[in-house]
Amino acid sequence: MDEQQINETLQKGIRAARRGRPEPAQHFLSQVIQVDPNNEEAWLWLSRVVEDPLQRTECLQKVLAINPNNHWAAEQLAELQAAAPTPAAETPQPAAEERKYKRLQPKSGEIKLELLQCPHCGGNLDLRGGADIKTLVCSYCSSVLDLTSEQAAVIGQSEKRVRPMMPIEPGMEATFKDEVHQVIGWIRYEGWDDEDRWRWDEWLLVSAAGQYRWLSYDPEEGFILNEKIQPLAPFDPRTASSIQVPGGAARVTERAPARIIALKGELTWQCKIGDQLAYFDARRGSVAYSVEYTQDEVELYQGQPLTDVEVWTAFGRQDLMKKAGETAVWNRAFAILAAFSVLLVIFSCLGAVFTGFTGELVTEEQFQLVKSEEQFQTIGPINLTQAGKVHQIQLQAGSLPVNTWAVVEVSARDSDENEYYLFSGEFWDEEGRDSDGYWHENDLNADYVFKLENPGEYYLDLSMAEATVDSLSVSVKIYQGVWLARYFIIYLVIITVLVFVFFGLSNRRLVGSALVKSK
């Protein structure tokens, strides 16, 4: 064994010892000691799993020989010696070198699945989940093994290159519900309907007390910690719209078929790539429920949604905790900004209703224009004081005979007689039905917006150079400091979209960097 293999074997022994499985623990720890006789940690854990007081005493003495400052070993050895009975006659004991630690082989029945070899590649495999495990994926060749028979059989192949969506792998440990759990398996599902396909990951966890739980992750829903519960009342999973759960009824929110597309590690039922099932999700308040069913079995799970920060805290991943915290801050800011944008649009619309965005009325006049290239009407002087702000000219024409039109040209002059052409307002009236039955309406309004570079007195000249009528009644209104709602809302939408894109890219960068770092 090299150093890495020694450490891996030591960790296997420690995990078995923590789970209360002394024989596999002795097997792995003895392997370490044979290669590295001065491994203090291996002797220490071995002293916890051997039953014979003499063997335990020898282990503790070996620990103290390696490290005389190990206070725990010294205390345990003192307790052993104090509790040892005084024999009536001294019984000769075999020499230390004659006492050997046997390499334990699995017994039949109780732990026969703790240690096995892959029938495909011959790799040595050990089970973390015990005799409840029905499916195992070989960590060497990715063969899917069926453990329901006396001899492990290859029933399929998994894709080794497929990785979980989140950096959680079998063998990792996490603390949920104040219990230490170990990840022992992973599975990826693909669901579908007539319009779409989606995927989610599930990890099988087993607690130190032997309790199985599932940690699921969906890109839209996030993490949910699930545990199996018993239904309170019978239901048909194919048609039920709600199910009875603690506290009342949970409403079914989604129902679809699904299939297994990837798996790894250990699972508690016999399965392989391509196996199909059906499921539905239900909700009651903040509690999520999930039902998975086949023709032979129905299982109900109760789920507790978890934030990314809670999950990475449970796994002790400081790096991902920090990234998840940063992402959560961005998400909160993003939500606040989105709410602010919506409120701003609402207030803008309310402002349009109550103020009309008209600004300050500077002048209002009404007069009669005649058709002429030389005659025009002058309004002024008009004192415009809000330079740099939006001004608006509104023209309202009087009634026109049917099927007539007129064009009114508007220009401005400042006090120095500098002339500025502004716009042409077109008016027409085609009210009535034509020969094809189409209805035509009139347009007797025109407006123009502009900004002034300099405040001062201005004159407005209006003329009717082209028209099919001889005269036209026109009303003119001039406003300054106009709030143009359409431009405001357009700018607001553009800014909101840009901010959404910015926050989206920022979140993607944060999550992406976290995943890259974790790998």
Coordinates of C-alpha atoms in Angstrom, one line a residue:
M1 CA 0.0 0.0 0.0
D2 CA 1.1 3.5 -0.7
E3 CA 0.3 6.4 1.7
Q4 CA -3.0 7.2 0.0
Q5 CA -4.2 3.6 0.1
I6 CA -3.2 3.4 3.8
N7 CA -5.3 6.5 4.5
E8 CA -8.3 5.3 2.5
T9 CA -8.2 1.9 4.3
L10 CA -7.9 3.7 7.7
Q11 CA -10.9 5.8 6.9
K12 CA -12.9 2.7 5.9
G13 CA -12.1 1.2 9.3
I14 CA -13.0 4.3 11.2
R15 CA -16.3 4.6 9.4
A16 CA -17.2 1.0 10.2
A17 CA -16.2 1.5 13.8
R18 CA -18.4 4.6 14.1
R19 CA -21.3 2.6 12.6
G20 CA -21.0 -0.1 15.3
R21 CA -19.7 -2.8 12.9
P22 CA -16.6 -4.2 14.7
E23 CA -15.7 -7.0 12.3
P24 CA -15.2 -4.9 9.1
A25 CA -13.5 -2.3 11.3
Q26 CA -11.0 -4.8 12.6
H27 CA -10.4 -6.1 9.0
F28 CA -9.5 -2.6 7.7
L29 CA -7.6 -1.5 10.7
S30 CA -5.5 -4.7 10.8
Q31 CA -4.6 -4.1 7.2
V32 CA -3.2 -0.7 8.1
I33 CA -1.3 -2.0 11.1
Q34 CA 0.3 -4.7 9.0
V35 CA 1.7 -2.1 6.6
D36 CA 2.3 0.7 9.2
P37 CA 2.9 -0.8 12.7
N38 CA 3.4 2.7 14.2
N39 CA 0.1 4.1 13.0
E40 CA -1.3 5.5 16.3
E41 CA -4.8 6.2 15.0
A42 CA -5.2 2.7 13.7
W43 CA -4.2 1.1 17.1
L44 CA -6.5 3.6 18.8
W45 CA -9.5 2.7 16.8
L46 CA -8.7 -1.0 17.0
S47 CA -8.8 -0.8 20.8
R48 CA -12.4 0.4 20.5
V49 CA -13.6 -2.5 18.4
V50 CA -11.9 -5.5 19.8
E51 CA -13.9 -7.3 22.5
D52 CA -11.1 -9.3 24.3
P53 CA -9.7 -7.2 27.2
L54 CA -6.2 -8.6 26.6
Q55 CA -6.3 -7.5 23.0
R56 CA -7.6 -4.1 24.0
T57 CA -4.9 -3.7 26.6
E58 CA -2.3 -4.5 24.0
C59 CA -3.7 -2.0 21.6
L60 CA -3.7 0.7 24.2
Q61 CA -0.2 -0.1 25.3
K62 CA 0.9 0.1 21.6
V63 CA -0.7 3.6 21.4
L64 CA 1.2 4.7 24.5
A65 CA 4.4 3.3 23.2
I66 CA 4.0 5.4 20.0
N67 CA 2.7 8.5 21.8
P68 CA 3.2 8.6 25.6
N69 CA 1.2 11.8 25.8
N70 CA -2.1 10.2 24.6
H71 CA -4.2 10.8 27.7
W72 CA -7.3 9.0 26.5
A73 CA -5.3 5.8 26.0
A74 CA -3.7 6.1 29.4
E75 CA -7.1 6.6 31.1
Q76 CA -8.6 3.7 29.2
L77 CA -5.7 1.4 30.1
A78 CA -5.9 2.4 33.8
E79 CA -9.7 1.6 33.8
L80 CA -9.0 -1.8 32.2
Q81 CA -6.3 -2.7 34.7
A82 CA -8.4 -1.6 37.6
A83 CA -11.4 -3.7 36.4
A84 CA -9.3 -6.8 35.7
P85 CA -10.1 -9.6 38.2
T86 CA -7.2 -11.2 40.2
P87 CA -6.9 -14.8 39.1
A88 CA -6.7 -17.6 41.7
A89 CA -3.8 -19.0 39.8
E90 CA -1.6 -17.3 37.3
T91 CA -2.5 -18.5 33.8
P92 CA 0.4 -18.4 31.4
Q93 CA -0.3 -16.1 28.5
P94 CA 1.1 -16.5 25.0
A95 CA 3.9 -14.1 24.0
A96 CA 2.9 -10.9 22.3
E97 CA 4.4 -11.9 19.1
E98 CA 2.3 -15.1 19.1
R99 CA -1.0 -13.2 19.4
K100 CA -2.1 -12.3 15.9
Y101 CA -5.0 -10.3 14.7
K102 CA -6.9 -12.4 12.2
R103 CA -8.0 -10.8 9.0
L104 CA -11.7 -11.1 9.4
Q105 CA -13.8 -12.4 6.5
P106 CA -17.5 -11.5 6.3
K107 CA -19.9 -14.0 8.0
S108 CA -22.9 -15.4 6.2
G109 CA -26.1 -13.6 6.8
E110 CA -25.5 -10.6 9.0
I111 CA -22.8 -8.8 7.1
K112 CA -22.1 -10.9 4.1
L113 CA -22.5 -7.8 1.8
E114 CA -20.0 -5.6 3.8
L115 CA -17.1 -6.8 1.7
L116 CA -17.2 -8.2 -1.8
Q117 CA -15.4 -8.1 -5.2
C118 CA -16.8 -6.8 -8.4
P119 CA -17.6 -9.8 -10.6
H120 CA -16.7 -7.8 -13.7
C121 CA -13.3 -6.2 -12.8
G122 CA -12.4 -7.9 -9.5
G123 CA -12.1 -4.6 -7.6
N124 CA -12.5 -4.8 -3.9
L125 CA -15.7 -3.1 -2.8
D126 CA -17.2 -2.4 0.6
L127 CA -20.7 -1.3 1.5
R128 CA -21.5 1.6 3.7
G129 CA -25.2 1.0 3.9
G130 CA -25.1 -2.7 5.0
A131 CA -27.5 -5.4 4.1
D132 CA -30.3 -3.1 3.1
I133 CA -28.4 -2.2 -0.1
K134 CA -29.8 -3.9 -3.2
T135 CA -27.8 -2.1 -5.9
L136 CA -24.1 -1.1 -6.0
V137 CA -22.2 0.7 -8.7
C138 CA -18.5 -0.5 -8.9
S139 CA -16.3 2.5 -8.3
Y140 CA -13.6 1.0 -10.6
C141 CA -15.5 -0.1 -13.8
S142 CA -19.0 1.5 -13.2
S143 CA -20.7 -1.8 -13.5
V144 CA -24.2 -1.8 -11.9
L145 CA -24.4 -4.8 -9.6
D146 CA -27.5 -6.5 -8.3
L147 CA -27.0 -7.6 -4.7
T148 CA -30.4 -9.2 -4.2
S149 CA -29.1 -12.7 -4.9
E150 CA -26.5 -14.8 -3.2
Q151 CA -23.8 -13.8 -5.8
A152 CA -23.5 -10.2 -7.0
A153 CA -24.5 -10.0 -10.6
V154 CA -23.8 -7.3 -13.3
I155 CA -27.1 -6.0 -14.6
G156 CA -25.9 -2.9 -16.4
Q157 CA -23.4 -0.2 -16.9
S158 CA -23.3 3.4 -15.6
E159 CA -21.5 6.3 -17.3
K160 CA -18.5 7.2 -15.2
R161 CA -18.0 10.6 -16.7
V162 CA -21.4 11.9 -15.6
R163 CA -21.1 14.0 -12.5
P164 CA -23.7 15.3 -10.1
M165 CA -25.0 18.8 -10.7
M166 CA -23.6 19.8 -7.3
P167 CA -20.2 18.7 -5.9
I168 CA -21.6 16.0 -3.6
E169 CA -20.1 12.5 -4.0
P170 CA -20.6 9.2 -2.2
G171 CA -18.4 9.0 0.9
M172 CA -18.9 12.6 2.0
E173 CA -20.4 13.3 5.4
A174 CA -22.9 16.0 6.4
T175 CA -24.9 16.8 9.6
F176 CA -28.6 17.1 9.1
K177 CA -31.2 17.1 11.9
D178 CA -28.3 17.0 14.4
E179 CA -27.2 13.7 13.1
V180 CA -24.1 12.8 11.1
H181 CA -25.0 11.4 7.7
Q182 CA -22.8 9.8 5.0
V183 CA -23.6 10.0 1.3
I184 CA -23.7 6.4 0.0
G185 CA -25.4 6.8 -3.3
W186 CA -26.4 9.2 -6.1
I187 CA -29.0 9.0 -8.9
R188 CA -30.1 11.3 -11.7
Y189 CA -33.6 11.3 -13.0
E190 CA -35.1 12.7 -16.2
G191 CA -38.7 13.6 -16.3
W192 CA -40.8 14.7 -19.3
D193 CA -44.1 15.8 -20.7
D194 CA -45.5 16.7 -24.1
E195 CA -43.6 20.0 -24.2
D196 CA -40.4 19.7 -22.1
R197 CA -37.8 17.6 -20.4
W198 CA -36.0 18.2 -17.1
R199 CA -33.5 16.6 -14.8
W200 CA -32.8 16.5 -11.1
D201 CA -30.3 14.7 -8.8
E202 CA -30.9 12.7 -5.6
W203 CA -28.3 11.6 -3.0
L204 CA -29.0 8.7 -0.6
L205 CA -27.8 9.5 2.9
V206 CA -27.6 7.2 5.9
S207 CA -27.3 8.5 9.5
A208 CA -25.2 7.0 12.2
A209 CA -28.4 5.4 13.6
G210 CA -29.1 3.8 10.2
Q211 CA -31.9 6.2 9.1
Y212 CA -32.1 6.7 5.3
R213 CA -32.8 10.1 3.9
W214 CA -32.7 11.6 0.4
L215 CA -31.1 15.0 -0.5
S216 CA -32.5 16.2 -3.9
Y217 CA -31.5 19.1 -6.0
D218 CA -33.4 20.7 -8.9
P219 CA -32.0 23.7 -10.7
E220 CA -35.3 25.5 -10.2
E221 CA -36.4 24.3 -6.8
G222 CA -33.0 24.0 -5.1
F223 CA -32.2 21.5 -2.3
I224 CA -34.8 19.5 -0.4
L225 CA -34.1 17.0 2.4
N226 CA -36.6 14.1 2.1
E227 CA -37.4 11.2 4.4
K228 CA -39.9 8.4 3.8
I229 CA -43.2 8.6 5.7
Q230 CA -46.3 6.4 5.9
P231 CA -49.5 7.7 4.1
L232 CA -52.3 8.7 6.4
A233 CA -55.0 7.6 4.0
P234 CA -55.1 5.5 0.8
F235 CA -54.9 7.3 -2.5
D236 CA -54.5 6.5 -6.2
P237 CA -51.2 8.0 -7.3
R238 CA -52.4 8.1 -10.9
T239 CA -55.4 10.4 -10.3
A240 CA -55.2 11.9 -6.9
S241 CA -55.4 15.7 -6.8
S242 CA -54.4 15.9 -3.1
I243 CA -53.1 13.6 -0.4
Q244 CA -53.7 13.5 3.3
V245 CA -50.6 14.5 5.3
P246 CA -49.9 15.7 8.8
G247 CA -51.9 18.9 9.3
G248 CA -54.3 18.5 6.4
A249 CA -54.3 17.9 2.6
A250 CA -51.3 18.6 0.3
R251 CA -52.3 19.7 -3.2
V252 CA -50.6 17.9 -6.1
T253 CA -48.6 20.4 -8.2
E254 CA -46.9 18.2 -10.8
R255 CA -47.3 14.7 -12.2
A256 CA -45.0 13.1 -14.8
P257 CA -43.1 10.0 -15.8
A258 CA -39.3 9.7 -15.2
R259 CA -36.4 7.4 -15.8
I260 CA -33.0 6.8 -14.4
I261 CA -30.2 8.2 -16.6
A262 CA -27.2 7.9 -14.2
L263 CA -26.3 6.4 -10.8
K264 CA -23.4 5.9 -8.5
G265 CA -22.6 4.2 -5.2
E266 CA -25.3 2.3 -3.3
L267 CA -29.1 2.2 -3.5
T268 CA -31.7 0.5 -1.4
W269 CA -33.6 -1.1 -4.3
Q270 CA -32.7 -3.1 -7.4
C271 CA -32.4 -0.7 -10.3
K272 CA -30.4 0.1 -13.4
I273 CA -30.0 2.8 -16.1
G274 CA -33.2 3.2 -18.1
D275 CA -35.6 2.0 -15.4
Q276 CA -38.8 4.0 -15.5
L277 CA -41.2 5.2 -12.8
A278 CA -43.9 7.8 -12.3
Y279 CA -44.0 10.5 -9.6
F280 CA -46.0 13.5 -8.5
D281 CA -45.1 16.5 -6.3
A282 CA -47.4 18.0 -3.7
R283 CA -47.2 21.0 -1.4
R284 CA -48.7 22.0 1.9
G285 CA -47.4 25.4 3.1
S286 CA -43.6 25.2 3.1
V287 CA -43.5 21.4 3.3
A288 CA -42.9 19.5 0.0
Y289 CA -44.2 16.0 -0.6
S290 CA -43.2 13.6 -3.3
V291 CA -44.7 10.3 -4.3
E292 CA -42.8 7.8 -6.5
Y293 CA -44.7 4.8 -7.8
T294 CA -44.5 1.8 -10.1
Q295 CA -46.9 -1.0 -10.7
D296 CA -45.7 -2.8 -7.6
E297 CA -44.8 -0.1 -5.1
V298 CA -45.8 3.4 -3.9
E299 CA -43.5 5.5 -1.6
L300 CA -44.3 8.8 0.0
Y301 CA -41.6 11.3 1.0
Q302 CA -41.8 14.4 3.1
G303 CA -39.3 17.1 2.2
Q304 CA -37.7 20.1 4.0
P305 CA -36.5 22.8 1.5
L306 CA -32.9 23.9 2.3
T307 CA -30.9 26.9 1.2
D308 CA -27.5 26.4 -0.4
V309 CA -25.9 27.9 2.6
E310 CA -27.6 25.4 4.9
V311 CA -26.5 22.5 2.7
W312 CA -22.8 23.6 2.5
T313 CA -22.8 24.3 6.2
A314 CA -24.0 20.7 6.8
F315 CA -21.1 19.4 4.6
G316 CA -18.6 21.7 6.2
R317 CA -17.7 23.3 2.9
Q318 CA -16.5 26.7 3.9
D319 CA -15.6 27.7 0.4
L320 CA -19.1 26.9 -1.0
M321 CA -20.8 28.4 2.1
K322 CA -19.1 31.7 1.3
K323 CA -20.0 31.6 -2.4
A324 CA -23.6 30.6 -1.6
G325 CA -23.8 33.5 0.9
E326 CA -22.6 35.9 -1.8
T327 CA -25.1 34.5 -4.3
A328 CA -27.9 34.9 -1.7
V329 CA -27.0 38.5 -1.2
W330 CA -27.1 39.1 -4.9
N331 CA -30.4 37.3 -5.2
R332 CA -31.9 39.5 -2.4
A333 CA -30.6 42.6 -4.1
F334 CA -32.0 41.3 -7.4
A335 CA -35.4 40.7 -5.9
I336 CA -35.4 44.2 -4.3
L337 CA -34.4 45.8 -7.6
A338 CA -37.1 43.9 -9.4
A339 CA -39.7 45.0 -6.8
F340 CA -38.5 48.6 -7.1
S341 CA -38.7 48.5 -10.9
V342 CA -42.3 47.2 -10.7
L343 CA -43.3 49.9 -8.2
L344 CA -41.6 52.5 -10.3
V345 CA -43.7 51.5 -13.3
I346 CA -46.8 51.5 -11.2
F347 CA -46.1 55.0 -9.9
S348 CA -45.3 56.2 -13.4
C349 CA -48.6 55.0 -14.7
L350 CA -50.4 56.5 -11.7
G351 CA -48.6 59.8 -12.4
A352 CA -49.8 59.6 -16.0
V353 CA -53.3 59.2 -14.8
F354 CA -53.3 62.1 -12.2
T355 CA -50.9 64.6 -13.9
G356 CA -51.2 63.7 -17.6
F357 CA -47.4 64.4 -17.9
T358 CA -48.4 67.8 -19.3
G359 CA -46.0 70.0 -17.5
E360 CA -46.6 73.8 -17.2
L361 CA -49.0 75.5 -19.7
V362 CA -47.1 78.5 -21.1
T363 CA -49.6 79.8 -23.6
E364 CA -52.9 78.8 -25.4
E365 CA -54.3 80.5 -28.4
Q366 CA -56.9 79.8 -31.1
F367 CA -57.1 81.4 -34.6
Q368 CA -58.1 80.9 -38.2
L369 CA -55.5 79.9 -40.8
V370 CA -56.0 80.5 -44.5
K371 CA -54.5 78.6 -47.4
S372 CA -51.5 80.7 -48.5
E373 CA -47.8 80.3 -48.9
E374 CA -47.2 83.8 -47.7
Q375 CA -49.7 84.4 -44.9
F376 CA -49.1 83.0 -41.4
Q377 CA -50.2 83.5 -37.9
T378 CA -47.7 84.5 -35.1
I379 CA -47.9 83.6 -31.4
G380 CA -45.7 85.6 -29.1
P381 CA -43.7 86.7 -27.5
I382 CA -43.6 83.5 -25.4
N383 CA -41.3 83.5 -22.4
L384 CA -39.7 80.0 -22.1
T385 CA -37.5 79.7 -19.0
Q386 CA -36.7 75.9 -18.7
A387 CA -33.8 75.4 -21.0
G388 CA -32.7 71.8 -21.4
K389 CA -36.1 70.4 -20.5
V390 CA -38.7 69.0 -22.8
H391 CA -41.3 71.4 -24.3
Q392 CA -44.4 70.3 -26.2
I393 CA -46.6 72.0 -28.9
Q394 CA -50.1 70.6 -29.2
L395 CA -52.3 71.5 -32.2
Q396 CA -56.0 70.8 -32.3
A397 CA -57.8 71.4 -35.6
G398 CA -61.5 72.2 -35.9
S399 CA -63.8 70.1 -37.9
L400 CA -63.0 69.3 -41.6
P401 CA -65.4 68.4 -44.3
V402 CA -65.4 64.7 -45.2
N403 CA -62.5 63.6 -47.3
T404 CA -60.5 66.8 -46.9
W405 CA -57.1 67.4 -45.5
A406 CA -54.7 70.2 -44.5
V407 CA -51.0 70.6 -43.6
V408 CA -49.9 73.2 -41.0
E409 CA -46.2 74.1 -40.9
V410 CA -44.8 75.4 -37.6
S411 CA -41.5 77.3 -37.1
A412 CA -40.0 79.3 -34.2
R413 CA -38.0 82.6 -34.0
D414 CA -35.9 83.8 -31.1
S415 CA -35.5 87.5 -30.1
D416 CA -32.6 87.8 -32.5
E417 CA -34.8 86.8 -35.4
N418 CA -33.0 83.4 -35.8
E419 CA -35.6 81.1 -37.4
Y420 CA -36.0 77.3 -36.6
Y421 CA -38.2 75.0 -38.6
L422 CA -40.1 72.7 -36.1
F423 CA -42.6 70.4 -37.8
S424 CA -45.6 69.9 -40.1
G425 CA -48.9 68.9 -38.6
E426 CA -51.2 66.9 -40.9
F427 CA -55.0 66.9 -40.4
W428 CA -57.6 65.0 -42.4
D429 CA -61.2 63.7 -42.2
E430 CA -62.2 60.6 -44.1
E431 CA -65.1 59.7 -41.8
G432 CA -67.6 57.4 -43.4
R433 CA -67.6 54.1 -45.2
D434 CA -66.0 53.7 -48.6
S435 CA -67.2 51.5 -51.5
D436 CA -65.6 48.4 -49.9
G437 CA -67.4 48.9 -46.6
Y438 CA -64.3 50.0 -44.6
W439 CA -64.8 52.6 -42.0
H440 CA -62.4 55.6 -42.0
E441 CA -61.8 58.0 -39.1
N442 CA -60.4 61.5 -38.9
D443 CA -57.2 62.8 -37.3
L444 CA -57.4 66.4 -36.1
N445 CA -54.5 66.4 -33.6
A446 CA -50.8 66.9 -33.9
D447 CA -48.0 67.5 -31.4
Y448 CA -44.3 68.1 -31.3
V449 CA -41.7 67.9 -28.5
F450 CA -38.3 69.8 -28.4
K451 CA -35.7 71.1 -26.1
L452 CA -34.3 74.6 -25.8
E453 CA -30.6 75.3 -25.6
N454 CA -31.2 78.8 -24.2
P455 CA -34.1 80.4 -22.3
G456 CA -35.7 83.6 -23.5
E457 CA -38.5 85.1 -25.6
Y458 CA -39.7 83.1 -28.7
Y459 CA -42.3 83.6 -31.4
L460 CA -44.2 80.8 -33.1
D461 CA -45.2 81.1 -36.8
L462 CA -47.9 78.9 -38.3
S463 CA -49.0 78.7 -41.9
M464 CA -51.2 76.4 -44.1
A465 CA -49.4 76.0 -47.4
E466 CA -51.1 72.8 -48.6
A467 CA -54.7 71.9 -48.1
T468 CA -57.9 70.9 -49.8
V469 CA -59.8 73.5 -47.8
D470 CA -59.5 77.3 -47.9
S471 CA -59.4 77.8 -44.1
L472 CA -58.8 75.9 -40.9
S473 CA -59.6 76.7 -37.2
V474 CA -56.6 75.7 -35.1
S475 CA -56.0 75.7 -31.3
V476 CA -52.4 75.9 -30.1
K477 CA -51.1 75.0 -26.6
I478 CA -47.4 75.2 -25.5
Y479 CA -46.1 73.4 -22.4
Q480 CA -42.7 73.4 -20.8
G481 CA -41.1 70.9 -18.3
V482 CA -43.1 68.1 -19.9
W483 CA -42.7 64.6 -18.4
L484 CA -42.9 62.3 -21.4
A485 CA -44.2 59.0 -20.0
R486 CA -43.4 57.0 -23.0
Y487 CA -39.7 57.9 -23.0
F488 CA -39.5 57.4 -19.3
I489 CA -41.0 54.0 -19.4
I490 CA -38.8 53.0 -22.3
Y491 CA -35.7 54.1 -20.4
L492 CA -37.0 52.3 -17.3
V493 CA -37.5 49.0 -19.2
I494 CA -34.0 49.3 -20.8
I495 CA -32.4 49.9 -17.4
T496 CA -34.3 47.1 -15.8
V497 CA -33.4 44.6 -18.5
L498 CA -29.7 45.6 -18.2
V499 CA -29.8 45.2 -14.5
F500 CA -31.5 41.8 -14.8
V501 CA -28.8 40.7 -17.2
F502 CA -26.1 42.0 -14.9
F503 CA -27.4 40.2 -11.9
G504 CA -28.0 37.1 -13.9
L505 CA -24.4 37.0 -15.2
S506 CA -23.1 37.8 -11.7
N507 CA -25.0 34.9 -10.1
R508 CA -23.8 32.6 -12.9
R509 CA -20.3 33.7 -12.3
L510 CA -20.5 33.2 -8.6
V511 CA -22.0 29.7 -8.8
G512 CA -19.7 28.7 -11.7
S513 CA -16.6 29.7 -9.8
A514 CA -17.9 27.9 -6.7
L515 CA -18.3 24.7 -8.7
V516 CA -15.0 25.0 -10.4
K517 CA -13.2 25.6 -7.1
S518 CA -15.0 22.6 -5.5
K519 CA -13.8 20.2 -8.1

